[in-house]
């Protein structure tokens, strides 16, 4: 039944696309013909302003020295940005918070048996790379929020260290109890690796960068090419952010001077075992000293040796101790007050702190944000008057735990829940295709923006380039057909990994995350080599995609800030929810089929007959077949949302006939305040099971994937973790949120219908 509904919405969207203004440009959604033309004029002026030279100059300044949380240059950068914003005539200030940020006091990794080797845990300076020698200011290589510990134990190789890998180890009779695991980076957010290792009884965790994942297999290593050299190490946080991000001591509230703080010993988001990241130069002697079964195919990296699972005989001494200090954060906040609707806020952010010099992560995005602000300042002087309030934020402390954005938004939670229209995020930027992620209520909106941005190399709209790539990448005829015919390109749901998390996941503010990439590549992520030299040789060296990102994000901000009617759109959301629902049903069916088949094979003796008698092999246990679940509440709710979304589109179409937006100022105001609630309706104050900070019932980072998104997470994770009763309860909760959303959309439709 919803297939027909989708067809209808497709027809309607095509119709809307044809409704153009006299000068042949499509009328912007939420605008009258006249205001749309006026907006387009301002946007064209805006897009001419950002310059690659400015981006390059800001980057050279911001990445000149290491600038992690608590470092002198972190504060210096914040003050420099503040001065710049003020110099341009903008109203800016710095908001500070005090957060727990551990830095290393003692780090040891040494092989003690059967031979001796001490890891150097140090990235060497390179003569050709002028900032790589700033060793006194560089944070040592470590994983922030690792537990303190001093352990000596045999080594076990666990591949990427995700739950599936441990299942496979069990089948091969390998236990990590009492062992130190060595996992390779990749395939999950890094914090998942020590978490799962600890849950399986390991006492320590090493994470290394295998050349298969970001090293010489892909291309020449730095400084000849852009890929990770043998001594390159990926720093990074291992805090259990899928429980809650932000300052571990102040969950749910801003880390102000007088905030109530937890005791360190009561914090649940610090790892339970010590963990350190190492280069492959440091990992290779450890891996070479291991014996035991040969690692299965797919587990083997690109080092010139055989990969063994252990345990042992390699025995490792791992020591990690931190200074558990409170450090200040400096969030730089710029406010452009709205001329007509000052109580509706469009928020735009990118972080400014880095692990070391961070030219790519985050400065390539920070400079883009600065250049947008400078261009807006110029437009304001020319007479541009944004209707809504625009807030630009350069966050501190993103790298350790999304600290700056989370503490700021928790501190302003009440206002944000009432006033925030949207949050637009960026982070590291590269070169290539536009990547669009975010709330599906903004899917059509951001597709519209992407149609108006020119790709700097191909000179076609970045939207067109994305579409043609979607056709090239399609795996099935259906996907190809959709890429050709669906009016909007699908945007990705957001998990975690950057500063949108508190806005989307905690507060229910519709969010977008934008970047260019796919044609840059490289392996200097979170190392001392992520610097100006690397960026200007191996990434967006001429800053043309930096300029494109300024144009993209800035246009999105303007278009949201100036619209008469907020341009959220719900048919795309409803269509996406139907897809998620199909996925959930398939997930359950697949689990049922797999258990049935495996049980049958156990009974037939398949596993015992095919196991090599010279190797350890444990047949899988006979499992209970997953029960059928009642998806009806979700099906009914998503059908209701589909209908409501269509009725709203119909009513909107009627009211905007002839290019007029025939709404009285009062109705517009009341409609906008209703629409402002639309993302909030998808949240619940009780949050997700076991992690109440995460309140969005449609999007969340996975408990066992970290960055990776789980959609309709309450239901999906309950099915994955075989919690059947919880799955049924979560179906009802998610359905309730979708019904509330449908009701809100209906009441907006009634408001529109009153007017004709
Ligand atoms: Zn970043």
XYZ file of C-alpha atoms and ligand atoms in Angstrom:
757
model
C 0.000 0.000 0.000
C 2.806 2.476 0.644
C 4.293 1.724 -2.773
C 1.376 3.574 -4.323
C 1.785 6.370 -1.842
C 5.415 6.716 -2.846
C 4.490 6.929 -6.507
C 2.055 9.679 -5.719
C 4.629 11.647 -3.771
C 7.063 11.224 -6.643
C 4.486 12.683 -9.017
C 3.836 15.548 -6.636
C 7.537 16.338 -6.278
C 8.005 16.424 -10.038
C 5.079 18.779 -10.252
C 6.613 21.037 -7.609
C 9.905 21.090 -9.443
C 8.152 22.414 -12.540
C 6.540 25.279 -10.632
C 9.157 27.837 -11.602
C 9.435 31.568 -11.244
C 9.146 33.661 -14.428
C 12.919 33.918 -14.772
C 12.915 30.123 -14.956
C 14.566 29.410 -11.628
C 12.534 27.144 -9.385
C 10.771 29.066 -6.616
C 12.418 28.255 -3.320
C 10.289 26.243 -0.938
C 8.922 28.429 1.864
C 9.231 31.564 -0.273
C 6.851 33.543 -2.472
C 7.959 34.165 -6.055
C 9.098 37.682 -5.170
C 10.911 36.775 -1.959
C 12.489 33.782 -3.723
C 13.966 36.054 -6.401
C 15.224 38.444 -3.750
C 16.779 35.572 -1.790
C 18.472 34.191 -4.879
C 19.981 37.610 -5.589
C 21.506 37.747 -2.098
C 22.734 34.170 -2.353
C 24.496 34.878 -5.640
C 26.209 37.858 -3.999
C 27.172 35.667 -1.057
C 28.672 32.872 -3.130
C 31.010 35.316 -4.872
C 32.636 36.300 -1.572
C 34.593 33.326 -0.114
C 38.145 33.131 -1.467
C 40.625 30.237 -1.513
C 43.439 32.610 -0.483
C 41.646 33.542 2.758
C 41.020 29.873 3.550
C 44.695 29.131 3.008
C 45.818 32.066 5.177
C 43.502 31.130 8.055
C 44.675 27.515 7.868
C 48.327 28.481 7.979
C 47.682 30.559 11.103
C 45.359 28.110 12.936
C 47.501 25.012 12.273
C 50.877 26.673 12.908
C 51.258 24.981 16.312
C 49.635 22.065 18.162
C 46.282 23.202 19.593
C 44.613 20.505 21.652
C 42.310 21.226 24.593
C 44.166 23.012 27.375
C 47.190 23.966 25.228
C 48.337 27.599 24.943
C 47.709 27.688 21.176
C 44.143 26.366 21.567
C 43.283 29.455 23.605
C 45.344 31.643 21.287
C 43.408 30.386 18.263
C 40.069 31.046 19.979
C 41.128 34.602 20.790
C 42.420 35.164 17.263
C 39.130 33.985 15.769
C 37.207 36.185 18.200
C 39.288 39.200 17.140
C 38.681 38.367 13.472
C 34.910 38.103 13.918
C 34.905 41.443 15.753
C 37.138 43.065 13.150
C 34.552 42.062 10.542
C 31.889 43.819 12.606
C 30.162 40.781 14.063
C 28.887 40.367 17.605
C 31.087 37.608 19.044
C 32.147 36.279 22.407
C 33.889 33.306 23.981
C 31.961 30.960 26.278
C 34.139 28.873 28.557
C 33.522 25.558 30.310
C 35.658 23.400 32.587
C 35.923 19.759 31.624
C 37.776 16.587 32.511
C 40.516 16.053 29.934
C 43.136 13.390 30.758
C 46.625 13.630 29.239
C 49.305 10.935 29.497
C 51.677 10.773 32.449
C 53.197 7.315 31.801
C 53.076 5.118 28.709
C 54.873 1.796 28.252
C 54.461 -0.961 25.683
C 57.130 -3.646 25.754
C 57.475 -7.207 24.631
C 58.851 -9.153 27.612
C 58.663 -12.725 26.232
C 59.902 -14.620 24.226
C 62.194 -11.745 23.126
C 62.540 -8.156 24.278
C 61.349 -5.096 22.404
C 60.327 -1.663 23.635
C 57.859 0.320 21.543
C 59.019 3.876 20.927
C 55.521 5.437 21.042
C 56.799 8.483 19.218
C 56.249 9.929 15.760
C 59.535 11.238 14.332
C 59.931 14.742 12.920
C 60.544 14.911 9.155
C 62.958 17.481 7.757
C 60.690 18.326 4.836
C 57.649 18.934 7.073
C 58.198 22.195 8.973
C 55.742 21.730 11.871
C 56.461 18.058 12.568
C 59.323 18.946 14.955
C 57.233 20.853 17.534
C 57.630 17.991 19.950
C 57.445 19.939 23.194
C 53.930 21.075 22.308
C 52.654 17.831 20.752
C 50.351 15.593 22.758
C 52.010 12.175 23.014
C 50.345 9.307 21.169
C 47.515 7.996 23.390
C 43.828 7.269 23.611
C 42.070 9.801 25.827
C 39.840 8.447 28.625
C 41.671 5.136 28.799
C 41.608 3.679 32.294
C 44.896 3.809 34.212
C 46.531 0.401 34.436
C 49.768 -1.578 34.527
C 49.387 -5.118 33.165
C 51.556 -7.906 31.758
C 49.821 -10.645 29.794
C 49.928 -12.815 26.668
C 48.828 -11.205 23.426
C 45.756 -12.195 21.356
C 45.093 -10.810 17.876
C 41.396 -9.865 17.513
C 41.265 -8.373 13.984
C 39.148 -5.174 14.229
C 37.941 -6.125 17.706
C 34.214 -5.866 16.982
C 31.632 -8.285 18.473
C 31.602 -10.526 15.357
C 35.366 -11.036 15.648
C 34.962 -12.367 19.195
C 32.285 -14.817 18.031
C 34.717 -16.137 15.465
C 37.484 -16.411 18.095
C 35.156 -18.451 20.307
C 34.491 -20.844 17.427
C 38.254 -21.272 17.074
C 38.596 -21.942 20.786
C 40.556 -18.756 21.512
C 39.753 -16.841 24.696
C 40.956 -13.328 25.531
C 40.365 -13.762 29.284
C 43.355 -12.348 31.146
C 45.048 -11.408 27.830
C 46.085 -8.142 26.215
C 44.341 -7.882 22.855
C 45.889 -6.268 19.803
C 43.273 -4.901 17.394
C 43.719 -2.998 14.177
C 42.159 0.382 13.538
C 39.117 0.475 11.274
C 35.669 -1.016 10.820
C 34.266 0.599 13.964
C 34.784 3.638 16.075
C 37.970 3.019 18.096
C 36.248 3.236 21.516
C 34.316 0.057 20.704
C 37.542 -1.989 20.649
C 38.591 -1.649 24.323
C 34.917 -1.776 25.350
C 34.261 -5.163 23.717
C 37.694 -6.458 24.788
C 36.915 -5.535 28.412
C 33.506 -7.188 28.198
C 35.237 -10.403 27.097
C 37.670 -10.374 30.011
C 40.798 -8.883 28.407
C 43.039 -6.871 30.759
C 44.542 -4.476 28.200
C 44.138 -3.310 24.610
C 46.531 -2.124 21.903
C 45.201 -0.568 18.695
C 47.550 -0.295 15.734
C 47.329 1.124 12.212
C 47.747 -1.717 9.710
C 49.034 -0.611 6.274
C 46.088 -2.535 4.795
C 43.726 0.033 6.262
C 45.420 3.418 5.743
C 49.026 2.741 4.702
C 51.224 1.737 1.778
C 48.700 -0.628 0.205
C 46.707 2.429 -0.861
C 49.497 4.653 -2.132
C 52.852 6.196 -1.325
C 53.308 7.034 2.325
C 54.025 10.464 3.721
C 56.017 12.538 2.828
C 56.260 11.015 -0.708
C 52.504 10.521 -0.776
C 49.629 11.149 1.604
C 49.312 7.739 3.308
C 50.270 6.718 6.831
C 54.022 6.166 7.312
C 55.396 3.309 9.420
C 55.669 5.434 12.574
C 52.369 7.282 12.158
C 49.943 6.833 15.049
C 46.249 7.602 15.253
C 45.440 9.352 18.532
C 41.826 9.515 19.567
C 39.227 9.265 22.246
C 38.015 5.939 23.596
C 35.347 7.362 25.885
C 32.104 5.366 25.747
C 30.293 8.123 23.839
C 27.353 5.947 22.747
C 26.290 6.244 26.441
C 26.734 10.012 26.559
C 29.287 12.385 24.994
C 30.556 15.597 26.541
C 32.258 16.167 29.881
C 32.183 12.827 31.736
C 31.682 14.650 35.051
C 28.574 16.638 34.048
C 26.214 14.432 32.001
C 23.161 16.350 30.766
C 24.198 19.771 32.111
C 26.692 22.426 31.016
C 30.138 22.141 32.647
C 30.003 25.648 34.116
C 32.143 26.714 37.090
C 29.494 25.793 39.646
C 27.968 22.752 37.921
C 27.449 19.664 40.083
C 30.151 17.161 39.167
C 30.376 13.388 39.460
C 33.336 11.836 41.248
C 35.818 10.376 38.800
C 35.265 6.894 40.259
C 31.529 7.076 39.440
C 32.062 7.904 35.765
C 30.743 5.098 33.544
C 32.152 6.300 30.215
C 35.863 5.696 30.893
C 37.227 2.375 29.570
C 37.549 -0.457 32.071
C 40.958 -1.569 30.752
C 44.074 0.420 29.756
C 44.461 1.080 26.031
C 47.164 2.619 23.822
C 47.391 3.249 20.065
C 50.622 2.265 18.269
C 52.171 2.540 14.817
C 52.724 -0.547 12.719
C 56.456 -0.123 13.245
C 55.786 -0.694 16.958
C 53.184 -3.411 16.334
C 55.181 -5.533 13.922
C 57.660 -7.067 16.444
C 54.736 -7.914 18.748
C 52.722 -9.556 15.970
C 55.827 -11.384 14.693
C 56.383 -12.937 18.136
C 52.895 -14.485 18.218
C 52.042 -18.126 17.511
C 48.844 -20.166 17.693
C 46.353 -20.601 14.860
C 46.870 -18.607 11.690
C 44.382 -15.731 11.517
C 41.466 -16.477 9.179
C 41.371 -14.926 5.727
C 40.006 -11.416 5.936
C 41.742 -10.920 9.279
C 45.198 -10.642 7.724
C 46.631 -7.197 7.226
C 49.356 -6.095 4.806
C 52.479 -6.602 6.923
C 55.012 -9.002 5.352
C 54.451 -11.833 7.839
C 51.958 -14.502 8.870
C 49.268 -13.239 11.229
C 48.738 -15.557 14.223
C 45.939 -15.388 16.794
C 47.888 -16.329 19.938
C 47.409 -16.371 22.851
C 51.118 -15.738 23.293
C 53.803 -16.821 23.449
C 54.318 -13.080 22.966
C 53.850 -11.494 26.379
C 53.426 -7.754 26.643
C 53.806 -5.214 29.419
C 51.332 -2.344 28.988
C 51.269 0.655 31.277
C 49.052 3.705 30.889
C 48.582 6.490 33.397
C 46.963 9.877 32.880
C 46.868 13.223 34.608
C 43.147 13.500 35.288
C 42.946 17.273 35.076
C 40.149 19.771 34.549
C 40.881 21.933 31.494
C 39.172 25.041 30.117
C 37.218 25.070 26.848
C 36.892 28.136 24.611
C 33.820 28.099 22.362
C 33.772 31.103 20.028
C 30.153 32.171 19.432
C 28.951 34.715 16.847
C 25.385 36.036 16.818
C 23.641 37.773 13.927
C 20.238 38.801 15.309
C 17.192 38.067 13.160
C 15.346 41.099 11.805
C 11.846 39.562 11.803
C 11.937 36.289 13.766
C 14.749 36.727 16.287
C 13.384 33.840 18.342
C 14.070 31.323 15.596
C 17.717 30.262 15.476
C 19.779 28.752 12.684
C 22.940 27.338 14.272
C 26.122 26.529 12.327
C 29.233 24.934 13.807
C 32.658 23.401 13.241
C 35.276 22.614 15.865
C 38.626 24.382 16.165
C 40.598 22.106 18.556
C 42.811 19.360 17.103
C 44.826 16.403 18.380
C 48.008 18.040 17.124
C 48.269 20.661 14.320
C 45.105 19.353 12.664
C 45.211 21.132 9.297
C 42.718 18.646 7.879
C 40.887 17.738 11.083
C 39.392 20.213 11.842
C 41.039 23.334 10.406
C 39.975 22.617 6.797
C 36.395 22.984 8.104
C 37.043 25.736 10.664
C 38.379 28.049 7.956
C 35.293 27.372 5.824
C 33.082 28.473 8.714
C 35.180 31.606 9.277
C 34.966 32.554 5.620
C 31.169 32.196 5.697
C 31.031 34.523 8.691
C 33.264 37.076 6.959
C 31.073 36.929 3.859
C 27.901 37.368 5.934
C 29.453 40.398 7.622
C 30.049 41.878 4.160
C 26.459 41.145 3.082
C 25.072 42.772 6.226
C 26.959 45.935 5.296
C 25.335 45.771 1.856
C 21.891 45.689 3.451
C 21.087 41.977 3.799
C 18.689 41.444 6.710
C 18.292 37.791 7.694
C 14.826 37.158 9.114
C 15.997 34.652 11.712
C 18.868 34.751 14.164
C 22.053 33.106 12.897
C 24.528 31.663 15.395
C 28.039 30.667 14.285
C 30.035 28.454 16.632
C 33.700 27.451 16.564
C 33.715 24.621 19.085
C 36.555 23.637 21.353
C 37.146 20.090 22.622
C 35.453 18.100 19.854
C 38.295 15.601 19.589
C 38.245 14.261 23.168
C 34.462 13.831 23.454
C 32.450 16.465 21.517
C 33.033 18.566 24.635
C 32.560 22.154 23.445
C 29.348 21.610 21.477
C 27.832 19.297 24.074
C 28.510 21.556 27.070
C 27.337 24.684 25.212
C 24.128 23.031 24.011
C 23.420 21.430 27.382
C 23.917 24.839 28.970
C 21.500 26.443 26.472
C 19.174 23.439 26.226
C 15.967 25.264 27.156
C 16.478 28.011 24.574
C 17.592 25.560 21.892
C 14.526 23.357 22.418
C 12.313 26.427 21.968
C 14.146 28.367 19.281
C 16.460 26.154 17.226
C 15.359 25.675 13.608
C 18.353 23.601 12.513
C 22.002 22.875 13.205
C 24.427 22.713 10.268
C 27.746 21.010 10.956
C 30.985 20.556 9.130
C 34.337 19.113 10.189
C 37.342 18.053 8.127
C 36.963 18.844 4.412
C 38.721 17.350 1.379
C 38.144 17.284 -2.361
C 35.611 15.451 -4.470
C 31.901 14.825 -4.024
C 29.473 16.584 -1.697
C 28.478 14.336 1.168
C 25.123 15.179 2.755
C 23.940 13.622 5.990
C 21.201 14.626 8.334
C 17.556 14.795 9.285
C 15.234 13.623 6.541
C 12.897 16.584 7.170
C 15.727 18.571 5.523
C 16.425 16.119 2.684
C 14.582 18.091 0.006
C 15.950 21.361 1.359
C 19.611 20.386 1.143
C 19.094 18.760 -2.265
C 17.844 22.173 -3.410
C 20.956 23.886 -2.077
C 23.251 21.322 -3.743
C 21.630 22.058 -7.115
C 22.828 25.658 -6.861
C 26.492 24.997 -6.050
C 29.016 24.557 -8.849
C 31.651 21.841 -8.640
C 34.966 23.724 -8.887
C 36.619 21.143 -11.126
C 33.802 19.758 -13.269
C 31.818 23.006 -13.544
C 28.508 21.193 -13.140
C 26.209 21.432 -10.111
C 27.596 19.381 -7.218
C 24.124 17.800 -7.019
C 24.422 16.575 -10.631
C 27.856 15.130 -9.960
C 26.534 13.294 -6.886
C 23.623 11.950 -8.918
C 25.861 10.672 -11.719
C 28.090 9.010 -9.143
C 25.029 7.366 -7.568
C 24.212 5.942 -11.033
C 27.798 4.735 -11.490
C 27.900 3.164 -8.012
C 24.427 1.551 -8.138
C 24.573 -2.180 -7.459
C 21.134 -3.137 -8.749
C 18.885 -1.953 -11.600
C 16.471 -0.661 -8.921
C 19.169 1.499 -7.365
C 20.126 2.839 -10.772
C 16.510 3.642 -11.572
C 16.090 5.420 -8.270
C 19.284 7.448 -8.769
C 17.938 8.562 -12.157
C 14.336 9.218 -11.212
C 13.965 10.098 -7.538
C 13.719 13.896 -7.369
C 15.981 14.017 -4.309
C 19.211 12.166 -3.673
C 18.937 10.263 -0.419
C 20.891 11.759 2.454
C 22.656 9.595 5.026
C 21.302 9.238 8.536
C 23.716 10.605 11.126
C 25.335 8.432 13.789
C 27.989 10.169 15.836
C 31.510 11.412 15.315
C 31.116 15.157 15.233
C 29.400 18.104 16.877
C 25.838 17.548 15.639
C 25.344 14.832 18.231
C 23.998 16.977 21.081
C 21.718 18.927 18.741
C 20.207 15.961 16.929
C 20.473 13.068 19.383
C 19.915 14.901 22.666
C 17.783 17.956 21.833
C 15.969 16.879 18.660
C 17.161 19.784 16.517
C 16.993 18.963 12.788
C 20.639 18.695 11.719
C 22.832 18.488 8.634
C 26.466 17.494 8.208
C 28.245 18.597 5.031
C 31.674 17.954 3.517
C 33.492 17.313 0.248
C 35.603 14.192 -0.130
C 36.257 10.839 -1.813
C 39.022 12.097 -4.071
C 41.502 13.056 -1.358
C 42.355 9.961 0.680
C 45.310 9.669 3.019
C 46.436 8.304 6.316
C 47.556 11.150 8.556
C 44.357 11.238 10.594
C 45.051 12.334 14.205
C 48.842 12.206 13.747
C 51.500 14.946 13.858
C 51.586 14.787 10.053
C 48.066 16.204 9.713
C 49.465 19.664 9.113
C 49.675 22.534 6.636
C 52.406 20.815 4.623
C 50.363 17.622 4.213
C 47.108 19.437 3.433
C 48.583 21.728 0.806
C 50.301 18.797 -0.935
C 47.837 15.932 -0.663
C 44.317 17.247 -0.122
C 42.353 20.276 -1.363
C 45.639 22.027 -2.139
C 44.076 24.986 -3.981
C 41.207 25.299 -1.455
C 38.638 25.235 -4.250
C 36.538 22.644 -2.408
C 36.935 24.665 0.777
C 35.368 27.539 -1.121
C 32.622 25.189 -2.378
C 31.877 24.071 1.187
C 31.630 27.713 2.326
C 29.202 28.310 -0.529
C 27.186 25.182 0.298
C 26.863 25.592 4.050
C 26.499 29.382 3.828
C 23.714 29.109 1.240
C 21.939 26.574 3.460
C 22.170 28.929 6.443
C 20.874 31.910 4.463
C 18.032 29.973 2.877
C 16.856 28.681 6.246
C 17.272 32.065 7.915
C 15.366 34.004 5.255
C 12.478 31.638 4.404
C 8.993 32.920 5.155
C 7.777 29.412 5.894
C 10.267 26.910 7.337
C 11.116 24.509 4.479
C 10.893 21.189 6.328
C 9.424 18.477 4.132
C 7.817 15.268 5.376
C 7.195 12.958 2.407
C 10.919 12.186 2.237
C 10.934 11.469 5.958
C 7.927 9.139 5.632
C 9.497 7.358 2.663
C 12.725 6.881 4.635
C 10.876 5.561 7.689
C 9.185 2.959 5.473
C 12.602 1.834 4.287
C 13.876 1.531 7.850
C 10.813 -0.482 8.752
C 11.434 -2.848 5.812
C 15.046 -3.224 6.964
C 13.986 -4.108 10.515
C 11.603 -6.789 9.272
C 14.297 -8.202 6.997
C 16.803 -8.153 9.865
C 14.506 -10.286 12.007
C 13.738 -12.648 9.121
C 17.453 -13.089 8.352
C 18.186 -13.846 12.002
C 15.405 -16.427 12.074
C 16.589 -18.087 8.856
C 20.202 -18.166 10.042
C 19.356 -19.773 13.376
C 17.114 -22.365 11.720
C 19.847 -23.275 9.210
C 22.641 -23.359 11.795
C 20.619 -25.509 14.203
C 19.937 -27.915 11.361
C 23.645 -28.106 10.480
C 24.558 -28.771 14.115
C 22.037 -31.629 14.121
C 23.408 -33.004 10.837
C 26.925 -32.939 12.265
C 28.191 -30.524 9.585
C 30.528 -28.684 11.951
C 32.153 -31.699 13.548
C 32.574 -33.460 10.173
C 34.193 -30.478 8.454
C 36.445 -29.346 11.305
C 40.168 -30.013 10.749
C 41.026 -32.470 13.578
C 44.442 -30.833 13.939
C 42.854 -27.471 14.754
C 40.616 -26.370 17.593
C 37.064 -25.833 16.480
C 34.013 -25.362 18.658
C 30.647 -26.050 16.986
C 28.145 -23.231 17.460
C 25.497 -23.758 20.148
C 21.938 -24.702 19.206
C 19.947 -21.492 19.590
C 16.337 -20.631 20.177
C 14.666 -19.374 16.983
C 13.904 -15.642 17.229
C 10.130 -15.136 17.684
C 7.897 -13.170 15.331
C 7.466 -9.566 16.426
C 4.408 -7.408 16.012
C 5.485 -4.564 13.738
C 1.886 -3.405 13.199
C 2.107 -0.313 15.457
C 5.121 0.939 13.451
C 3.492 0.068 10.121
C 0.312 1.925 11.035
C 2.226 4.928 12.356
C 4.441 5.220 9.299
C 1.416 4.906 6.998
C -0.255 7.675 9.000
C 2.845 9.834 8.579
C 2.889 9.166 4.821
C -0.715 10.390 4.519
C -0.149 13.415 6.733
C 2.959 14.358 4.774
C 1.043 14.210 1.490
C -1.869 16.252 2.811
C 0.580 18.908 3.993
C 2.294 18.995 0.584
C -1.101 19.310 -1.130
C -2.205 22.140 1.116
C 1.120 23.902 0.662
C 0.829 23.573 -3.089
C -2.645 25.152 -3.047
C -1.596 28.035 -0.857
C 1.425 28.856 -2.995
C -0.333 28.794 -6.356
C 0.658 31.627 -8.698
C 3.836 32.112 -6.749
C 2.101 33.805 -3.846
C 2.485 32.601 -0.291
C -1.043 33.511 0.773
C -0.646 33.452 4.526
C -1.302 36.197 7.048
C 1.657 37.143 9.247
C -0.128 35.613 12.245
C -0.668 32.276 10.501
C 2.909 32.244 9.275
C 4.146 32.779 12.788
C 1.981 30.079 14.286
C 2.801 27.669 11.457
C 6.520 28.208 11.868
C 6.360 27.612 15.594
C 4.525 24.338 14.912
C 7.033 23.247 12.268
C 9.877 24.095 14.627
C 8.606 21.251 16.817
C 8.759 18.645 14.068
C 12.148 17.130 14.909
C 11.483 17.433 18.657
C 8.431 15.164 18.212
C 10.751 12.335 17.183
C 12.417 12.372 20.604
C 11.404 11.067 23.991
C 12.599 12.506 27.321
C 13.194 8.935 28.551
C 15.683 8.305 25.762
C 16.930 4.940 24.537
C 17.211 1.826 26.738
C 20.244 2.126 29.007
C 21.272 5.509 27.578
C 18.697 8.194 28.398
C 20.920 11.026 27.070
C 20.126 9.767 23.545
C 16.551 10.960 23.075
C 16.012 10.718 19.315
C 13.979 7.590 18.522
C 14.890 7.505 14.801
C 18.656 8.144 14.753
C 21.457 7.194 17.175
C 25.052 6.006 17.084
C 25.187 2.255 17.662
C 26.188 0.946 21.090
C 28.579 -1.448 19.312
C 29.418 0.609 16.223
C 30.109 4.056 17.706
C 30.200 6.295 14.631
C 27.903 4.019 12.659
C 24.258 5.014 12.785
C 21.443 2.782 13.994
C 18.092 3.888 12.640
C 15.005 3.298 14.784
C 17.737 2.354 17.263
C 15.569 1.132 20.156
C 14.044 -1.557 17.956
C 17.086 -2.359 15.822
C 19.493 -2.851 18.713
C 16.967 -4.911 20.694
C 16.656 -7.274 17.702
C 20.438 -7.412 17.216
C 20.932 -8.176 20.901
C 18.056 -10.707 20.932
C 16.024 -8.775 23.541
C 12.596 -9.678 22.196
C 10.415 -8.124 24.881
C 12.373 -4.893 24.655
C 11.992 -4.947 20.870
C 8.170 -5.093 21.180
C 8.191 -2.223 23.698
C 10.453 -0.133 21.495
C 8.224 -0.730 18.464
C 5.357 0.842 20.407
C 7.490 3.798 21.555
C 8.864 4.578 18.091
C 5.340 4.243 16.675
C 4.099 6.737 19.276
C 6.700 9.300 18.184
C 5.745 8.865 14.523
C 2.054 9.263 15.380
C 2.847 12.482 17.244
C 4.779 13.670 14.209
C 1.819 12.847 11.944
C -0.521 14.792 14.252
C 1.760 17.802 14.236
C 1.936 17.740 10.442
C -1.888 17.441 10.330
C -2.312 20.470 12.530
C 0.063 22.412 10.268
C -2.068 21.317 7.301
C -5.231 22.567 9.038
C -3.549 25.900 9.579
C -2.815 26.083 5.832
C -6.326 25.038 4.865
C -7.837 27.785 7.038
C -6.246 30.334 4.729
C -7.742 29.544 1.347
Zn 37.161 16.752 13.594
